XYZ file of C-alpha atoms in Angstrom:
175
model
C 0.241 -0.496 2.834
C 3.344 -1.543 2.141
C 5.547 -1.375 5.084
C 4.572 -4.931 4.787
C 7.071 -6.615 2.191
C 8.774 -9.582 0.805
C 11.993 -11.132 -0.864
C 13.241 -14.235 -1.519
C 13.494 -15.196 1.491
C 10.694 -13.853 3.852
C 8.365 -11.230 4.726
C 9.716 -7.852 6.292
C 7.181 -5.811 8.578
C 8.711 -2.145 8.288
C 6.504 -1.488 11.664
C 7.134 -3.850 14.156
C 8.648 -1.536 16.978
C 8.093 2.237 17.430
C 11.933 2.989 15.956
C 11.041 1.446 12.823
C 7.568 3.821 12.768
C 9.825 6.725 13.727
C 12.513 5.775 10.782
C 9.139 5.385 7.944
C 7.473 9.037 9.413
C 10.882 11.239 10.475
C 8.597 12.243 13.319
C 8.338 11.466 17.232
C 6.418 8.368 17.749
C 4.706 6.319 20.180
C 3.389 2.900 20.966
C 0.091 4.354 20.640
C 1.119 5.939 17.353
C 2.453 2.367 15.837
C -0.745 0.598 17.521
C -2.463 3.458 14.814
C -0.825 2.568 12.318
C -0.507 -0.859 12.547
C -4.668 -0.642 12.247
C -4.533 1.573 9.529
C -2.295 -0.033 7.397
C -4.212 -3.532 8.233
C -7.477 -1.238 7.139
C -6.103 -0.137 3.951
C -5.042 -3.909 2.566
C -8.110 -5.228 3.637
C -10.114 -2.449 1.604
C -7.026 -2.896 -1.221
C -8.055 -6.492 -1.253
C -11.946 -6.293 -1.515
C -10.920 -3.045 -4.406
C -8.639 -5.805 -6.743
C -10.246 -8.721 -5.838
C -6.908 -10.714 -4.693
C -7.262 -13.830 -3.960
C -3.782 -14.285 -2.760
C -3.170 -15.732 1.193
C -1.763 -12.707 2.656
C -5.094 -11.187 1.762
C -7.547 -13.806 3.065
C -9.708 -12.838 6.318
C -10.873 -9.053 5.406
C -13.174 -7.423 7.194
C -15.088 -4.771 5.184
C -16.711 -2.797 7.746
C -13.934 -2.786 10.392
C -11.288 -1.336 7.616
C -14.334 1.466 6.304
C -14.196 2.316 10.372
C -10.369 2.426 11.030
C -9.749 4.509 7.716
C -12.755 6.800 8.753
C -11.319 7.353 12.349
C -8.064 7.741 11.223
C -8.798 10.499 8.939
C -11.171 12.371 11.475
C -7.813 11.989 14.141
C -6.426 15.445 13.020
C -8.258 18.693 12.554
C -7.159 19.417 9.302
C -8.345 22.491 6.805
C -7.288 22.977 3.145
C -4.467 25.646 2.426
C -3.071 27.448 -0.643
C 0.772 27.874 -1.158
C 2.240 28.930 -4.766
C 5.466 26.160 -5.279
C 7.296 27.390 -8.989
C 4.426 29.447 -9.618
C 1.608 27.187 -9.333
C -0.962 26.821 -7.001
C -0.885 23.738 -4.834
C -3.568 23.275 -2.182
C -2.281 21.286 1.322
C -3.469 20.390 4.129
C -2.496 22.284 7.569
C -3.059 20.147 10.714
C -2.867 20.406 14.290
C -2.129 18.038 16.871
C 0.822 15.859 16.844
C 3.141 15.147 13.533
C 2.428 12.014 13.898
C -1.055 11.951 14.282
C -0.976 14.461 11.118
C 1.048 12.075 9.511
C -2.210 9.224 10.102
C -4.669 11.363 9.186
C -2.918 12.462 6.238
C -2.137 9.165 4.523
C -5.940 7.860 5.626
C -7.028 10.819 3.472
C -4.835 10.154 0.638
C -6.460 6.367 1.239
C -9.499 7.699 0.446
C -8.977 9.256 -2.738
C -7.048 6.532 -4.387
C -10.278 4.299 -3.215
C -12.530 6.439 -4.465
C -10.878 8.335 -7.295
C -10.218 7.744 -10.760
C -7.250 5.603 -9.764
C -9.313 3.304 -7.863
C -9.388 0.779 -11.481
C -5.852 0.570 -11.256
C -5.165 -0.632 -8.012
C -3.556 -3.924 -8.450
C -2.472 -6.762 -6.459
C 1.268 -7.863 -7.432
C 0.930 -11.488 -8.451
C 4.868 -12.153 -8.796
C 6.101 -15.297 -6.218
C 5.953 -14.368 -3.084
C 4.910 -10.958 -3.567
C 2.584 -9.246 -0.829
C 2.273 -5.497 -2.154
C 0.138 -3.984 -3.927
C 0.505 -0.922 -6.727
C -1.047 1.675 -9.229
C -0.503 0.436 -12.847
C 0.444 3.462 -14.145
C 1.374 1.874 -17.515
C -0.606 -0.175 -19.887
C 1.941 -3.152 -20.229
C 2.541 -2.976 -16.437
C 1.654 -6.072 -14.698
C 3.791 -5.934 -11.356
C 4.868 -3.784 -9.027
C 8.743 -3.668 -9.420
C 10.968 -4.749 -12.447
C 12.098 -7.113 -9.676
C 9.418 -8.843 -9.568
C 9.174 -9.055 -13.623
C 12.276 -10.626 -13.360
C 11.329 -13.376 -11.011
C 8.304 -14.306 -12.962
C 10.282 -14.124 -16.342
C 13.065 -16.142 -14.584
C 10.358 -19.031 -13.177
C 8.823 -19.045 -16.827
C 11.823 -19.574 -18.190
C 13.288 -21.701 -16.022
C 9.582 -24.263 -16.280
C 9.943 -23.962 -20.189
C 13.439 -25.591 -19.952
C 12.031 -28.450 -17.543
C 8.778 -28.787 -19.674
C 6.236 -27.710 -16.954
C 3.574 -26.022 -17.970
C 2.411 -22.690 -16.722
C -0.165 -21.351 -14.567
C -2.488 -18.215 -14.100
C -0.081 -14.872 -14.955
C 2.667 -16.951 -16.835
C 3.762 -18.774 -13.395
C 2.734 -21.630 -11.268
């Protein structure tokens, strides 16, 4: 979800031609394989968006049934079957695949999709309410409120900076 991502000055789209898929996998890709994921990743903010509620722009115009669909066909693209391998050990289950690494590489993170939808870390999905932010992020601490101490320190900086101009705040310290 979030190949798509901001900064000061603009929003950066990690997979806008099928290098940039190639550079975020480290696997042979095609246009058909960005077209994939470009629809998968548009599936899994729209179903982030419904999950946290946001109710900022860049997550405006979700479509419910069309992300359930893409996430569902995405995860069905690679016959996959669960595996044991001892790491240090442990046991730690995987998945093997066949088909292309790329298409493994879809159904994989559909599949991971699913579980943080549906799992117990479902409640702390958040949407990242910093300026300009578009991301979105577990809070895997109790006092954590955005996704990056970069973006802590933009909303600390606009607070402080409205205090010394006597503006007043809004919602989540920031207007």
């Amino acid at each position: 979800m979030n190949t798509i991502w901001a900064n000061r000055s603009q929003v950066h789209d990690d997979l806008t031609t099928v290098g940039g898929l190639r550079d975020f996998l480290g696997v042979p890709a095609d246009q058909a394989d960005l077209k994939a994921f470009r629809e998968l990743r548009r599936a899994l903010r729209d179903l982030a968006g419904v999950l946290t509620e946001d109710t900022r722009a860049v997550a405006q115009g979700r479509d419910l049934e069309r992300a359930v669909a893409e996430v569902n066909r995405a995860a069905r693209s690679a016959r996959q079957w669960p595996q044991l391998t001892v790491r240090d050990g442990e046991l730690v289950r995987h998945n093997e695949s066949e088909g292309p690494l790329a298409l493994q590489a879809l159904a994989s993170i559909a599949a991971e999709a699913v579980e943080l939808f549906t799992g117990e870390n479902r409640v702390l999905l958040r949407a990242c309410y910093a300026p300009g932010c578009v991301l979105y992020f577990v809070k895997d601490h109790p006092r954590r409120e955005w996704c990056s101490p970069s973006c802590g320190n933009r909303v600390r900086a606009a607070r402080h900076y409205r205090r010394n101009r006597g503006e007043s705040p809004g919602p989540n310290g920031f207007s």
